[in-house]
Coordinates of C-alpha atoms in Angstrom, one line a residue:
M6 CA 201.5 165.9 133.4
A7 CA 197.8 165.0 133.6
N8 CA 195.1 166.6 131.4
F9 CA 191.5 167.1 132.5
F10 CA 188.9 166.7 129.8
I11 CA 185.8 168.8 130.0
L12 CA 182.5 167.1 128.9
D13 CA 179.1 168.6 128.8
K14 CA 175.8 167.2 130.2
K15 CA 175.5 165.0 127.1
S16 CA 179.1 163.7 127.6
V17 CA 180.4 165.5 124.5
T18 CA 184.0 166.7 124.9
R19 CA 184.2 170.5 125.0
G20 CA 187.7 171.4 126.2
V21 CA 190.9 170.4 127.9
L22 CA 192.6 171.7 131.1
S23 CA 196.3 171.2 131.3
N24 CA 199.3 172.4 133.2
A25 CA 201.7 171.1 130.6
I26 CA 200.3 172.1 127.2
P27 CA 201.1 175.8 126.3
Y28 CA 198.2 178.2 126.2
R29 CA 195.8 175.6 127.7
C30 CA 193.8 176.6 130.7
P31 CA 195.6 175.4 133.9
Y32 CA 194.0 174.0 137.0
F33 CA 195.0 174.5 140.7
T34 CA 194.5 173.0 144.2
D35 CA 193.3 169.7 142.7
R36 CA 192.4 167.0 145.3
Y37 CA 191.3 163.5 144.4
K38 CA 189.9 161.2 147.1
I39 CA 189.0 157.5 146.8
D40 CA 187.4 155.2 149.3
I41 CA 189.4 152.0 148.7
R42 CA 186.6 149.6 149.9
T43 CA 183.8 151.1 147.8
G44 CA 185.7 152.7 145.0
W45 CA 183.8 156.0 145.6
T46 CA 185.7 159.0 144.2
T47 CA 185.6 162.7 144.5
L48 CA 187.6 165.4 142.7
E49 CA 187.8 169.1 143.4
F50 CA 189.9 171.8 141.7
E51 CA 190.0 175.4 140.7
V52 CA 190.5 177.1 137.3
P53 CA 191.1 180.8 136.4
A54 CA 187.6 182.3 136.2
N55 CA 188.5 184.5 133.1
R56 CA 189.5 181.7 130.8
P57 CA 187.1 180.5 128.1
E58 CA 187.5 176.9 129.2
A59 CA 186.1 177.9 132.6
A60 CA 182.7 178.7 131.0
L61 CA 182.6 175.2 129.5
I62 CA 182.5 173.6 133.0
E63 CA 178.8 173.2 133.9
L64 CA 176.7 171.5 136.6
E65 CA 176.0 167.9 135.7
G66 CA 178.8 168.0 133.2
R67 CA 181.7 165.6 133.4
I68 CA 185.4 165.7 134.0
I69 CA 187.7 162.8 132.9
F70 CA 191.1 162.6 134.5
P71 CA 193.8 160.0 135.4
D72 CA 194.1 158.6 138.9
F73 CA 197.4 157.7 140.7
K74 CA 197.6 154.4 138.8
G75 CA 196.9 155.8 135.4
N76 CA 193.3 154.7 135.2
L77 CA 190.9 157.2 133.7
K78 CA 188.2 158.3 136.1
M79 CA 185.0 160.3 135.3
V80 CA 183.2 162.5 137.8
K81 CA 179.9 164.3 137.4
I82 CA 180.1 167.9 138.5
K83 CA 178.0 168.5 141.5
D84 CA 179.0 172.0 142.7
I85 CA 180.5 175.1 141.2
D86 CA 181.5 178.3 143.0
D87 CA 182.4 181.3 140.9
S88 CA 183.5 183.4 143.9
A89 CA 186.6 181.4 144.8
S90 CA 189.6 183.6 145.5
N91 CA 187.5 186.8 145.4
G92 CA 186.1 185.8 142.0
T93 CA 189.4 185.2 140.2
R94 CA 189.0 181.4 140.3
K95 CA 186.2 179.0 139.6
Y96 CA 185.9 176.1 142.2
V97 CA 184.6 172.7 140.9
Y98 CA 183.6 169.6 142.8
G99 CA 182.6 166.3 141.3
E100 CA 181.6 162.8 142.4
G101 CA 182.3 159.5 140.7
I102 CA 180.1 158.7 137.7
Q103 CA 179.3 155.3 139.3
E104 CA 176.6 157.2 141.3
E105 CA 174.3 156.5 138.3
L106 CA 174.3 152.9 139.5
L107 CA 172.2 154.1 142.4
D108 CA 169.3 154.7 140.1
D109 CA 168.5 151.1 139.2
R110 CA 167.9 148.1 141.3
V111 CA 168.7 144.4 141.1
R112 CA 166.1 141.7 141.3
P113 CA 166.6 139.0 144.0
L114 CA 169.3 136.6 142.8
L115 CA 170.8 133.4 144.1
L116 CA 173.9 131.9 142.6
E117 CA 174.8 128.8 144.6
S118 CA 178.4 128.5 143.3
A119 CA 179.7 131.3 141.2
T120 CA 183.0 133.2 140.5
A121 CA 183.2 136.9 141.0
D122 CA 183.1 137.6 137.3
Q123 CA 180.0 135.4 136.8
A124 CA 178.2 137.3 139.6
L125 CA 179.3 140.7 138.4
G126 CA 178.1 139.9 134.9
Q127 CA 174.7 139.1 136.2
V128 CA 174.4 142.3 138.3
I129 CA 175.6 144.8 135.6
L130 CA 173.7 143.3 132.7
N131 CA 172.0 146.1 130.7
S132 CA 173.4 148.7 133.1
G133 CA 175.5 150.4 130.4
W134 CA 178.7 149.4 132.2
L135 CA 181.3 146.8 131.0
M136 CA 183.1 144.2 133.1
G137 CA 186.8 144.7 133.1
V138 CA 189.5 142.9 135.1
V139 CA 188.1 140.5 137.7
E140 CA 190.7 138.8 139.8
G141 CA 190.5 135.5 141.5
E142 CA 188.8 132.2 140.6
D143 CA 187.2 131.3 144.0
L144 CA 183.6 130.0 144.1
A145 CA 181.1 131.4 146.5
E146 CA 177.3 131.6 147.1
I147 CA 175.9 135.0 146.1
K148 CA 172.6 135.9 147.5
I149 CA 171.0 139.2 146.5
E150 CA 167.9 140.2 148.4
D151 CA 165.6 143.1 149.0
Y152 CA 166.2 144.8 145.6
P153 CA 169.4 146.6 146.3
T154 CA 170.8 149.2 143.9
I155 CA 173.3 148.0 141.3
L156 CA 176.0 149.8 143.2
E157 CA 175.0 148.0 146.5
A158 CA 174.9 144.7 144.7
I159 CA 178.4 145.2 143.3
Q160 CA 179.7 145.9 146.8
I161 CA 178.0 142.6 148.1
I162 CA 180.0 140.7 145.4
A163 CA 183.2 142.6 146.2
D164 CA 182.9 141.9 149.9
T165 CA 182.1 138.2 149.4
F166 CA 185.3 137.7 147.4
D167 CA 187.4 140.1 149.4
L168 CA 187.9 142.3 146.3
Y169 CA 187.8 146.0 145.7
P170 CA 185.7 147.7 143.0
V171 CA 187.4 150.1 140.5
F172 CA 185.2 152.3 138.4
R173 CA 187.0 153.7 135.4
V174 CA 186.5 154.8 131.8
E175 CA 188.1 153.9 128.5
Y176 CA 188.2 157.2 126.5
N177 CA 189.2 158.3 123.0
E178 CA 189.3 162.1 122.9
L179 CA 189.5 162.1 119.1
T180 CA 186.3 160.2 118.6
N181 CA 184.6 161.2 121.9
V182 CA 183.8 157.6 122.6
Y183 CA 184.1 156.2 126.0
N184 CA 183.2 153.0 127.8
K185 CA 182.4 152.7 131.5
V186 CA 184.2 149.8 133.1
I187 CA 184.1 148.0 136.4
D188 CA 187.1 146.0 137.7
L189 CA 187.2 143.9 140.9
V190 CA 190.7 143.6 142.1
Q191 CA 192.6 142.1 145.0
M192 CA 194.4 145.3 146.0
V193 CA 194.2 149.0 145.1
G194 CA 197.2 151.1 145.8
Q195 CA 199.2 150.0 148.8
K196 CA 196.5 150.1 151.6
R197 CA 193.2 148.3 152.3
G198 CA 190.1 149.7 153.8
K199 CA 191.4 153.3 153.7
V200 CA 190.5 156.6 152.1
F201 CA 193.3 157.9 149.9
D202 CA 193.5 161.7 149.7
L203 CA 195.8 162.9 147.0
S204 CA 196.0 166.6 148.0
E205 CA 199.1 167.2 145.9
D206 CA 198.7 168.1 142.2
I207 CA 197.3 165.3 140.1
G208 CA 199.4 167.0 137.4
E209 CA 202.4 165.5 138.9
I210 CA 201.1 161.9 138.1
T211 CA 202.8 160.4 135.1

């Protein structure tokens, strides 16, 4: 059964939501969506409004949770509704932490013959993100123009090599240390160019 880790605005772990651990605050109606081409993710769920853990969930805070392949994802909380189910539940909506890559831009760049990992390494340098698994050894010309955001530049690289970006975190709940990691892979799940909507409980993922 999957646990959801509650982090505050400073990314400090404050609590855990779980449907498996006794006496932990449960979560309901959880829905995880991912756009396969871009790696963009959203998560929404509800928790009992009267539980202490519910008060720990704040706007601009974070939630870490596992996806359908076991990768840990992080979302930033964008919306909270305390009136769900006549006030008995708290509704939470978050978007992938990779949105922060929209804040910085990439200078024009020309790599006449580069692999995907070489291009990605150039684009995410000093971004606070680490390069993870990058599949394929093909060479291609990478031309970055017009000062795109880092996220847009990553998509240019992914499209050039017919790869799919995966944004994930490596997280140690005991030390509260996490790394933000970008993979470029040849296939995510079982479909290409689709939006996956996991409307069943993420808690069923093992």
